Amino acid sequence: DGGITQSPKYLFRKEGQNVTLSCEQNLNHDAMYWYRQDPGQGLRLIYYSQIVNDFQKGDIAEGYSVSREKKESFPLTVTSAQKNPTAFYLCASTVRGDQPQHFGDGTRLSIL
Amino acid sequence: EDKVVQSPLSLVVHEGDTVTLNCSYEVTNFRSLLWYKQEKKAPTFLFMLTSSGIEKKSGRLSSILDKKELFSILNITATQTGDSAIYLCAVEAQGNMLTFGGGTRLMVKP
């Protein structure tokens, strides 16, 4: 089945550690996005990529990094510079044009 | 700065009630407004609205957009416990980028 796969579902980070969240899609979508969701709040855009080998910062990019080496993959690294990383991270993708974004099931990141 | 505000923040109703969720926005270069339902994990797509005054309907859910007054409503009739979720409103401005509201948490009691 086509879809967006995020892994792992749960992740724990130690102080000073970088961690990488995986997002893979087999929908042949051009654009991919990373959002952060804090409890009781909406989604905020971290980074997005509209084409392979190109990506742009969203509203809250500080402390995060991404890469887009393949169309189907858009991993997010939460660096040690992100001082408050505990949140629910959602990856989304869409074809270009007037189509809605579709979401993966998310990764819940916590600090040890 | 683009802004999307949803109200109420939370709502508790009983099965069979009708609810109306609100979404107002201020964005430049508006392209569309989307509604999503989020239960435990991934938000699932409900509606995409681009034109004023045209109601979109799916079963007991319906939504309409007013581009002059910059708001949208999501109606759910004959609510069921399975409707309990967070409902998210998002506005697309340019480049398929979405700005989300804070969501409305709906709880439907039996």
PDB file of C-alpha atoms in Angstrom:
ATOM      1  CA  ASP A   1       0.000   0.000   0.000  1.00  0.00           C
ATOM      2  CA  GLY A   2       1.152   3.547  -0.712  1.00  0.00           C
ATOM      3  CA  GLY A   3       1.818   5.765   2.234  1.00  0.00           C
ATOM      4  CA  ILE A   4       4.159   7.672   4.481  1.00  0.00           C
ATOM      5  CA  THR A   5       6.218   5.748   7.011  1.00  0.00           C
ATOM      6  CA  GLN A   6       7.811   7.395   9.991  1.00  0.00           C
ATOM      7  CA  SER A   7      10.192   5.616  12.323  1.00  0.00           C
ATOM      8  CA  PRO A   8      10.707   5.062  15.106  1.00  0.00           C
ATOM      9  CA  LYS A   9       7.336   5.609  16.780  1.00  0.00           C
ATOM     10  CA  TYR A  10       9.025   6.543  20.058  1.00  0.00           C
ATOM     11  CA  LEU A  11      12.513   7.958  20.569  1.00  0.00           C
ATOM     12  CA  PHE A  12      14.470   9.035  23.603  1.00  0.00           C
ATOM     13  CA  ARG A  13      17.312  11.491  23.489  1.00  0.00           C
ATOM     14  CA  LYS A  14      20.052  12.056  25.998  1.00  0.00           C
ATOM     15  CA  GLU A  15      21.425  15.502  26.697  1.00  0.00           C
ATOM     16  CA  GLY A  16      23.924  16.595  24.052  1.00  0.00           C
ATOM     17  CA  GLN A  17      22.908  13.884  21.615  1.00  0.00           C
ATOM     18  CA  ASN A  18      21.771  14.244  18.009  1.00  0.00           C
ATOM     19  CA  VAL A  19      18.948  11.965  16.880  1.00  0.00           C
ATOM     20  CA  THR A  20      17.538  11.339  13.424  1.00  0.00           C
ATOM     21  CA  LEU A  21      13.870  10.726  12.609  1.00  0.00           C
ATOM     22  CA  SER A  22      13.090   8.830   9.443  1.00  0.00           C
ATOM     23  CA  CYS A  23      10.364   9.678   6.917  1.00  0.00           C
ATOM     24  CA  GLU A  24       9.842   7.590   3.780  1.00  0.00           C
ATOM     25  CA  GLN A  25       7.047   7.852   1.216  1.00  0.00           C
ATOM     26  CA  ASN A  26       6.182   5.665  -1.757  1.00  0.00           C
ATOM     27  CA  LEU A  27       3.524   7.976  -3.151  1.00  0.00           C
ATOM     28  CA  ASN A  28       5.874   9.574  -5.686  1.00  0.00           C
ATOM     29  CA  HIS A  29       5.188  12.942  -4.056  1.00  0.00           C
ATOM     30  CA  ASP A  30       7.481  15.836  -4.882  1.00  0.00           C
ATOM     31  CA  ALA A  31       7.089  17.885  -1.721  1.00  0.00           C
ATOM     32  CA  MET A  32       7.807  16.753   1.829  1.00  0.00           C
ATOM     33  CA  TYR A  33       7.427  18.549   5.168  1.00  0.00           C
ATOM     34  CA  TRP A  34       8.361  18.226   8.826  1.00  0.00           C
ATOM     35  CA  TYR A  35       6.106  19.588  11.569  1.00  0.00           C
ATOM     36  CA  ARG A  36       6.364  19.736  15.308  1.00  0.00           C
ATOM     37  CA  GLN A  37       3.281  19.423  17.528  1.00  0.00           C
ATOM     38  CA  ASP A  38       3.362  20.312  21.216  1.00  0.00           C
ATOM     39  CA  PRO A  39       0.618  19.159  23.611  1.00  0.00           C
ATOM     40  CA  GLY A  40      -2.662  20.969  23.034  1.00  0.00           C
ATOM     41  CA  GLN A  41      -1.273  22.919  20.101  1.00  0.00           C
ATOM     42  CA  GLY A  42      -1.419  22.903  16.337  1.00  0.00           C
ATOM     43  CA  LEU A  43       1.410  21.983  13.974  1.00  0.00           C
ATOM     44  CA  ARG A  44       4.394  24.212  13.311  1.00  0.00           C
ATOM     45  CA  LEU A  45       6.551  23.867  10.209  1.00  0.00           C
ATOM     46  CA  ILE A  46      10.217  22.981  10.768  1.00  0.00           C
ATOM     47  CA  TYR A  47      11.550  22.364   7.242  1.00  0.00           C
ATOM     48  CA  TYR A  48      10.151  21.569   3.829  1.00  0.00           C
ATOM     49  CA  SER A  49      11.465  20.334   0.508  1.00  0.00           C
ATOM     50  CA  GLN A  50       9.771  20.765  -2.841  1.00  0.00           C
ATOM     51  CA  ILE A  51      12.341  18.883  -4.894  1.00  0.00           C
ATOM     52  CA  VAL A  52      15.280  16.541  -4.423  1.00  0.00           C
ATOM     53  CA  ASN A  53      18.481  18.212  -3.189  1.00  0.00           C
ATOM     54  CA  ASP A  54      16.629  21.361  -2.163  1.00  0.00           C
ATOM     55  CA  PHE A  55      14.963  22.354   1.111  1.00  0.00           C
ATOM     56  CA  GLN A  56      13.929  25.493   2.981  1.00  0.00           C
ATOM     57  CA  LYS A  57      13.545  26.499   6.603  1.00  0.00           C
ATOM     58  CA  GLY A  58      10.090  26.737   8.081  1.00  0.00           C
ATOM     59  CA  ASP A  59       8.996  28.770  11.076  1.00  0.00           C
ATOM     60  CA  ILE A  60      10.999  26.909  13.746  1.00  0.00           C
ATOM     61  CA  ALA A  61      14.102  25.494  11.998  1.00  0.00           C
ATOM     62  CA  GLU A  62      16.643  26.373  14.699  1.00  0.00           C
ATOM     63  CA  GLY A  63      18.205  23.250  16.217  1.00  0.00           C
ATOM     64  CA  TYR A  64      17.083  21.001  13.360  1.00  0.00           C
ATOM     65  CA  SER A  65      18.621  19.851  10.078  1.00  0.00           C
ATOM     66  CA  VAL A  66      17.337  17.880   7.084  1.00  0.00           C
ATOM     67  CA  SER A  67      18.512  16.329   3.836  1.00  0.00           C
ATOM     68  CA  ARG A  68      16.706  15.333   0.642  1.00  0.00           C
ATOM     69  CA  GLU A  69      19.028  13.085  -1.306  1.00  0.00           C
ATOM     70  CA  LYS A  70      16.207  10.889  -2.632  1.00  0.00           C
ATOM     71  CA  LYS A  71      12.672  11.757  -3.634  1.00  0.00           C
ATOM     72  CA  GLU A  72      11.155   9.239  -1.245  1.00  0.00           C
ATOM     73  CA  SER A  73      13.184  10.133   1.857  1.00  0.00           C
ATOM     74  CA  PHE A  74      13.333  13.250   4.049  1.00  0.00           C
ATOM     75  CA  PRO A  75      15.098  12.542   7.372  1.00  0.00           C
ATOM     76  CA  LEU A  76      15.058  15.088  10.183  1.00  0.00           C
ATOM     77  CA  THR A  77      17.950  15.425  12.638  1.00  0.00           C
ATOM     78  CA  VAL A  78      17.231  16.963  16.018  1.00  0.00           C
ATOM     79  CA  THR A  79      20.546  18.393  17.124  1.00  0.00           C
ATOM     80  CA  SER A  80      21.843  19.121  20.607  1.00  0.00           C
ATOM     81  CA  ALA A  81      21.236  22.799  19.822  1.00  0.00           C
ATOM     82  CA  GLN A  82      17.491  22.183  20.097  1.00  0.00           C
ATOM     83  CA  LYS A  83      17.016  22.804  23.801  1.00  0.00           C
ATOM     84  CA  ASN A  84      13.377  21.733  24.044  1.00  0.00           C
ATOM     85  CA  PRO A  85      13.015  18.787  21.669  1.00  0.00           C
ATOM     86  CA  THR A  86      10.236  16.928  23.502  1.00  0.00           C
ATOM     87  CA  ALA A  87       7.321  16.907  21.075  1.00  0.00           C
ATOM     88  CA  PHE A  88       5.383  14.895  18.517  1.00  0.00           C
ATOM     89  CA  TYR A  89       7.000  15.103  15.068  1.00  0.00           C
ATOM     90  CA  LEU A  90       4.919  14.652  11.947  1.00  0.00           C
ATOM     91  CA  CYS A  91       6.113  14.202   8.388  1.00  0.00           C
ATOM     92  CA  ALA A  92       3.851  15.019   5.442  1.00  0.00           C
ATOM     93  CA  SER A  93       4.017  14.927   1.674  1.00  0.00           C
ATOM     94  CA  THR A  94       2.057  16.073  -1.353  1.00  0.00           C
ATOM     95  CA  VAL A  95       2.247  16.269  -5.110  1.00  0.00           C
ATOM     96  CA  ARG A  96       2.648  19.781  -6.421  1.00  0.00           C
ATOM     97  CA  GLY A  97      -0.550  21.627  -7.142  1.00  0.00           C
ATOM     98  CA  ASP A  98      -3.887  21.779  -5.402  1.00  0.00           C
ATOM     99  CA  GLN A  99      -3.667  18.563  -3.424  1.00  0.00           C
ATOM    100  CA  PRO A 100      -3.789  18.157   0.350  1.00  0.00           C
ATOM    101  CA  GLN A 101      -0.820  17.080   2.390  1.00  0.00           C
ATOM    102  CA  HIS A 102      -0.916  13.539   3.754  1.00  0.00           C
ATOM    103  CA  PHE A 103       0.710  12.668   7.051  1.00  0.00           C
ATOM    104  CA  GLY A 104       2.693   9.835   8.562  1.00  0.00           C
ATOM    105  CA  ASP A 105       1.842   8.432  11.992  1.00  0.00           C
ATOM    106  CA  GLY A 106       4.454  10.530  13.748  1.00  0.00           C
ATOM    107  CA  THR A 107       7.418  10.060  16.078  1.00  0.00           C
ATOM    108  CA  ARG A 108       7.176  10.986  19.737  1.00  0.00           C
ATOM    109  CA  LEU A 109      10.513  12.288  21.010  1.00  0.00           C
ATOM    110  CA  SER A 110      11.312  12.565  24.708  1.00  0.00           C
ATOM    111  CA  ILE A 111      14.345  13.637  26.714  1.00  0.00           C
ATOM    112  CA  LEU A 112      15.970  11.170  29.111  1.00  0.00           C
TER     113      LEU A 112
ATOM    114  CA  GLU B   1       2.831  36.911   9.619  1.00  0.00           C
ATOM    115  CA  ASP B   2       0.165  34.392   8.627  1.00  0.00           C
ATOM    116  CA  LYS B   3      -2.272  33.540  11.397  1.00  0.00           C
ATOM    117  CA  VAL B   4      -5.002  30.923  11.871  1.00  0.00           C
ATOM    118  CA  VAL B   5      -7.253  30.921  14.952  1.00  0.00           C
ATOM    119  CA  GLN B   6      -9.670  28.161  15.869  1.00  0.00           C
ATOM    120  CA  SER B   7     -12.509  28.260  18.344  1.00  0.00           C
ATOM    121  CA  PRO B   8     -13.577  26.925  20.684  1.00  0.00           C
ATOM    122  CA  LEU B   9     -10.418  25.388  22.118  1.00  0.00           C
ATOM    123  CA  SER B  10     -12.402  22.435  23.377  1.00  0.00           C
ATOM    124  CA  LEU B  11     -15.962  21.219  23.335  1.00  0.00           C
ATOM    125  CA  VAL B  12     -17.871  18.472  25.123  1.00  0.00           C
ATOM    126  CA  VAL B  13     -21.183  17.300  23.684  1.00  0.00           C
ATOM    127  CA  HIS B  14     -23.456  14.263  23.859  1.00  0.00           C
ATOM    128  CA  GLU B  15     -24.113  11.802  21.090  1.00  0.00           C
ATOM    129  CA  GLY B  16     -26.666  13.129  18.636  1.00  0.00           C
ATOM    130  CA  ASP B  17     -25.779  16.787  19.172  1.00  0.00           C
ATOM    131  CA  THR B  18     -24.738  19.051  16.301  1.00  0.00           C
ATOM    132  CA  VAL B  19     -21.477  20.985  16.619  1.00  0.00           C
ATOM    133  CA  THR B  20     -19.957  23.893  14.731  1.00  0.00           C
ATOM    134  CA  LEU B  21     -16.216  24.481  14.784  1.00  0.00           C
ATOM    135  CA  ASN B  22     -14.781  27.823  13.714  1.00  0.00           C
ATOM    136  CA  CYS B  23     -11.619  28.848  11.913  1.00  0.00           C
ATOM    137  CA  SER B  24     -10.590  32.416  11.120  1.00  0.00           C
ATOM    138  CA  TYR B  25      -7.454  33.406   9.266  1.00  0.00           C
ATOM    139  CA  GLU B  26      -5.207  36.224   8.146  1.00  0.00           C
ATOM    140  CA  VAL B  27      -2.822  35.173   5.406  1.00  0.00           C
ATOM    141  CA  THR B  28      -1.267  36.734   2.354  1.00  0.00           C
ATOM    142  CA  ASN B  29      -1.700  35.006  -1.002  1.00  0.00           C
ATOM    143  CA  PHE B  30      -4.486  32.690   0.168  1.00  0.00           C
ATOM    144  CA  ARG B  31      -4.832  29.528  -1.914  1.00  0.00           C
ATOM    145  CA  SER B  32      -6.986  27.125   0.101  1.00  0.00           C
ATOM    146  CA  LEU B  33      -8.238  26.159   3.554  1.00  0.00           C
ATOM    147  CA  LEU B  34      -8.065  22.590   4.796  1.00  0.00           C
ATOM    148  CA  TRP B  35      -9.686  20.690   7.654  1.00  0.00           C
ATOM    149  CA  TYR B  36      -8.062  17.644   9.233  1.00  0.00           C
ATOM    150  CA  LYS B  37      -9.179  15.230  11.959  1.00  0.00           C
ATOM    151  CA  GLN B  38      -6.514  13.996  14.371  1.00  0.00           C
ATOM    152  CA  GLU B  39      -7.243  11.112  16.686  1.00  0.00           C
ATOM    153  CA  LYS B  40      -4.114   9.599  18.160  1.00  0.00           C
ATOM    154  CA  LYS B  41      -1.570   9.857  15.399  1.00  0.00           C
ATOM    155  CA  ALA B  42      -1.648  11.205  11.859  1.00  0.00           C
ATOM    156  CA  PRO B  43      -4.074  13.981  10.940  1.00  0.00           C
ATOM    157  CA  THR B  44      -6.459  12.662   8.300  1.00  0.00           C
ATOM    158  CA  PHE B  45      -7.717  14.919   5.557  1.00  0.00           C
ATOM    159  CA  LEU B  46     -11.374  15.988   5.620  1.00  0.00           C
ATOM    160  CA  PHE B  47     -11.929  18.925   3.253  1.00  0.00           C
ATOM    161  CA  MET B  48     -10.117  21.381   1.050  1.00  0.00           C
ATOM    162  CA  LEU B  49     -11.951  24.642   0.347  1.00  0.00           C
ATOM    163  CA  THR B  50     -10.938  27.166  -2.261  1.00  0.00           C
ATOM    164  CA  SER B  51     -14.140  28.982  -3.223  1.00  0.00           C
ATOM    165  CA  SER B  52     -16.468  31.051  -1.074  1.00  0.00           C
ATOM    166  CA  GLY B  53     -19.987  29.897  -0.374  1.00  0.00           C
ATOM    167  CA  ILE B  54     -19.691  26.389  -1.773  1.00  0.00           C
ATOM    168  CA  GLU B  55     -20.445  23.784   0.860  1.00  0.00           C
ATOM    169  CA  LYS B  56     -18.442  20.582   0.868  1.00  0.00           C
ATOM    170  CA  LYS B  57     -20.133  17.585   2.424  1.00  0.00           C
ATOM    171  CA  SER B  58     -19.081  14.113   3.463  1.00  0.00           C
ATOM    172  CA  GLY B  59     -21.660  12.130   5.384  1.00  0.00           C
ATOM    173  CA  ARG B  60     -22.446  13.968   8.610  1.00  0.00           C
ATOM    174  CA  LEU B  61     -19.620  16.462   8.121  1.00  0.00           C
ATOM    175  CA  SER B  62     -19.825  19.635   6.076  1.00  0.00           C
ATOM    176  CA  SER B  63     -17.739  22.756   5.689  1.00  0.00           C
ATOM    177  CA  ILE B  64     -17.973  26.142   4.048  1.00  0.00           C
ATOM    178  CA  LEU B  65     -15.582  29.025   3.412  1.00  0.00           C
ATOM    179  CA  ASP B  66     -16.191  32.763   3.493  1.00  0.00           C
ATOM    180  CA  LYS B  67     -13.263  34.510   1.788  1.00  0.00           C
ATOM    181  CA  LYS B  68     -14.696  37.960   2.378  1.00  0.00           C
ATOM    182  CA  GLU B  69     -14.952  37.549   6.144  1.00  0.00           C
ATOM    183  CA  LEU B  70     -11.899  35.239   6.255  1.00  0.00           C
ATOM    184  CA  PHE B  71     -13.373  32.288   8.088  1.00  0.00           C
ATOM    185  CA  SER B  72     -14.581  28.748   7.697  1.00  0.00           C
ATOM    186  CA  ILE B  73     -16.857  26.495   9.716  1.00  0.00           C
ATOM    187  CA  LEU B  74     -16.933  22.745  10.089  1.00  0.00           C
ATOM    188  CA  ASN B  75     -20.303  21.248  11.026  1.00  0.00           C
ATOM    189  CA  ILE B  76     -20.847  17.780  12.416  1.00  0.00           C
ATOM    190  CA  THR B  77     -24.441  16.613  12.744  1.00  0.00           C
ATOM    191  CA  ALA B  78     -25.727  13.684  14.814  1.00  0.00           C
ATOM    192  CA  THR B  79     -22.366  13.349  16.549  1.00  0.00           C
ATOM    193  CA  GLN B  80     -21.028   9.937  17.542  1.00  0.00           C
ATOM    194  CA  THR B  81     -18.345   8.934  20.031  1.00  0.00           C
ATOM    195  CA  GLY B  82     -16.092   8.171  17.060  1.00  0.00           C
ATOM    196  CA  ASP B  83     -16.107  11.867  16.205  1.00  0.00           C
ATOM    197  CA  SER B  84     -14.056  12.575  19.329  1.00  0.00           C
ATOM    198  CA  ALA B  85     -10.766  14.016  18.098  1.00  0.00           C
ATOM    199  CA  ILE B  86      -8.790  17.185  17.581  1.00  0.00           C
ATOM    200  CA  TYR B  87      -9.966  19.059  14.505  1.00  0.00           C
ATOM    201  CA  LEU B  88      -7.277  21.095  12.798  1.00  0.00           C
ATOM    202  CA  CYS B  89      -7.764  23.947  10.382  1.00  0.00           C
ATOM    203  CA  ALA B  90      -4.897  24.949   8.080  1.00  0.00           C
ATOM    204  CA  VAL B  91      -4.503  27.596   5.421  1.00  0.00           C
ATOM    205  CA  GLU B  92      -2.310  27.169   2.381  1.00  0.00           C
ATOM    206  CA  ALA B  93      -0.659  30.365   1.233  1.00  0.00           C
ATOM    207  CA  GLN B  94       2.003  29.527  -1.317  1.00  0.00           C
ATOM    208  CA  GLY B  95       4.227  26.630  -2.250  1.00  0.00           C
ATOM    209  CA  ASN B  96       1.900  24.102  -0.582  1.00  0.00           C
ATOM    210  CA  MET B  97       2.958  25.508   2.786  1.00  0.00           C
ATOM    211  CA  LEU B  98       0.332  25.218   5.500  1.00  0.00           C
ATOM    212  CA  THR B  99      -0.219  27.404   8.553  1.00  0.00           C
ATOM    213  CA  PHE B 100      -2.179  25.531  11.212  1.00  0.00           C
ATOM    214  CA  GLY B 101      -4.514  26.749  13.887  1.00  0.00           C
ATOM    215  CA  GLY B 102      -4.248  25.444  17.437  1.00  0.00           C
ATOM    216  CA  GLY B 103      -7.039  22.922  16.921  1.00  0.00           C
ATOM    217  CA  THR B 104     -10.381  22.269  18.602  1.00  0.00           C
ATOM    218  CA  ARG B 105     -10.577  19.255  20.879  1.00  0.00           C
ATOM    219  CA  LEU B 106     -14.011  17.643  20.572  1.00  0.00           C
ATOM    220  CA  MET B 107     -15.246  15.056  23.033  1.00  0.00           C
ATOM    221  CA  VAL B 108     -18.518  13.274  22.328  1.00  0.00           C
ATOM    222  CA  LYS B 109     -20.016  11.505  25.338  1.00  0.00           C
ATOM    223  CA  PRO B 110     -22.371   8.541  24.967  1.00  0.00           C
TER     224      PRO B 110
END
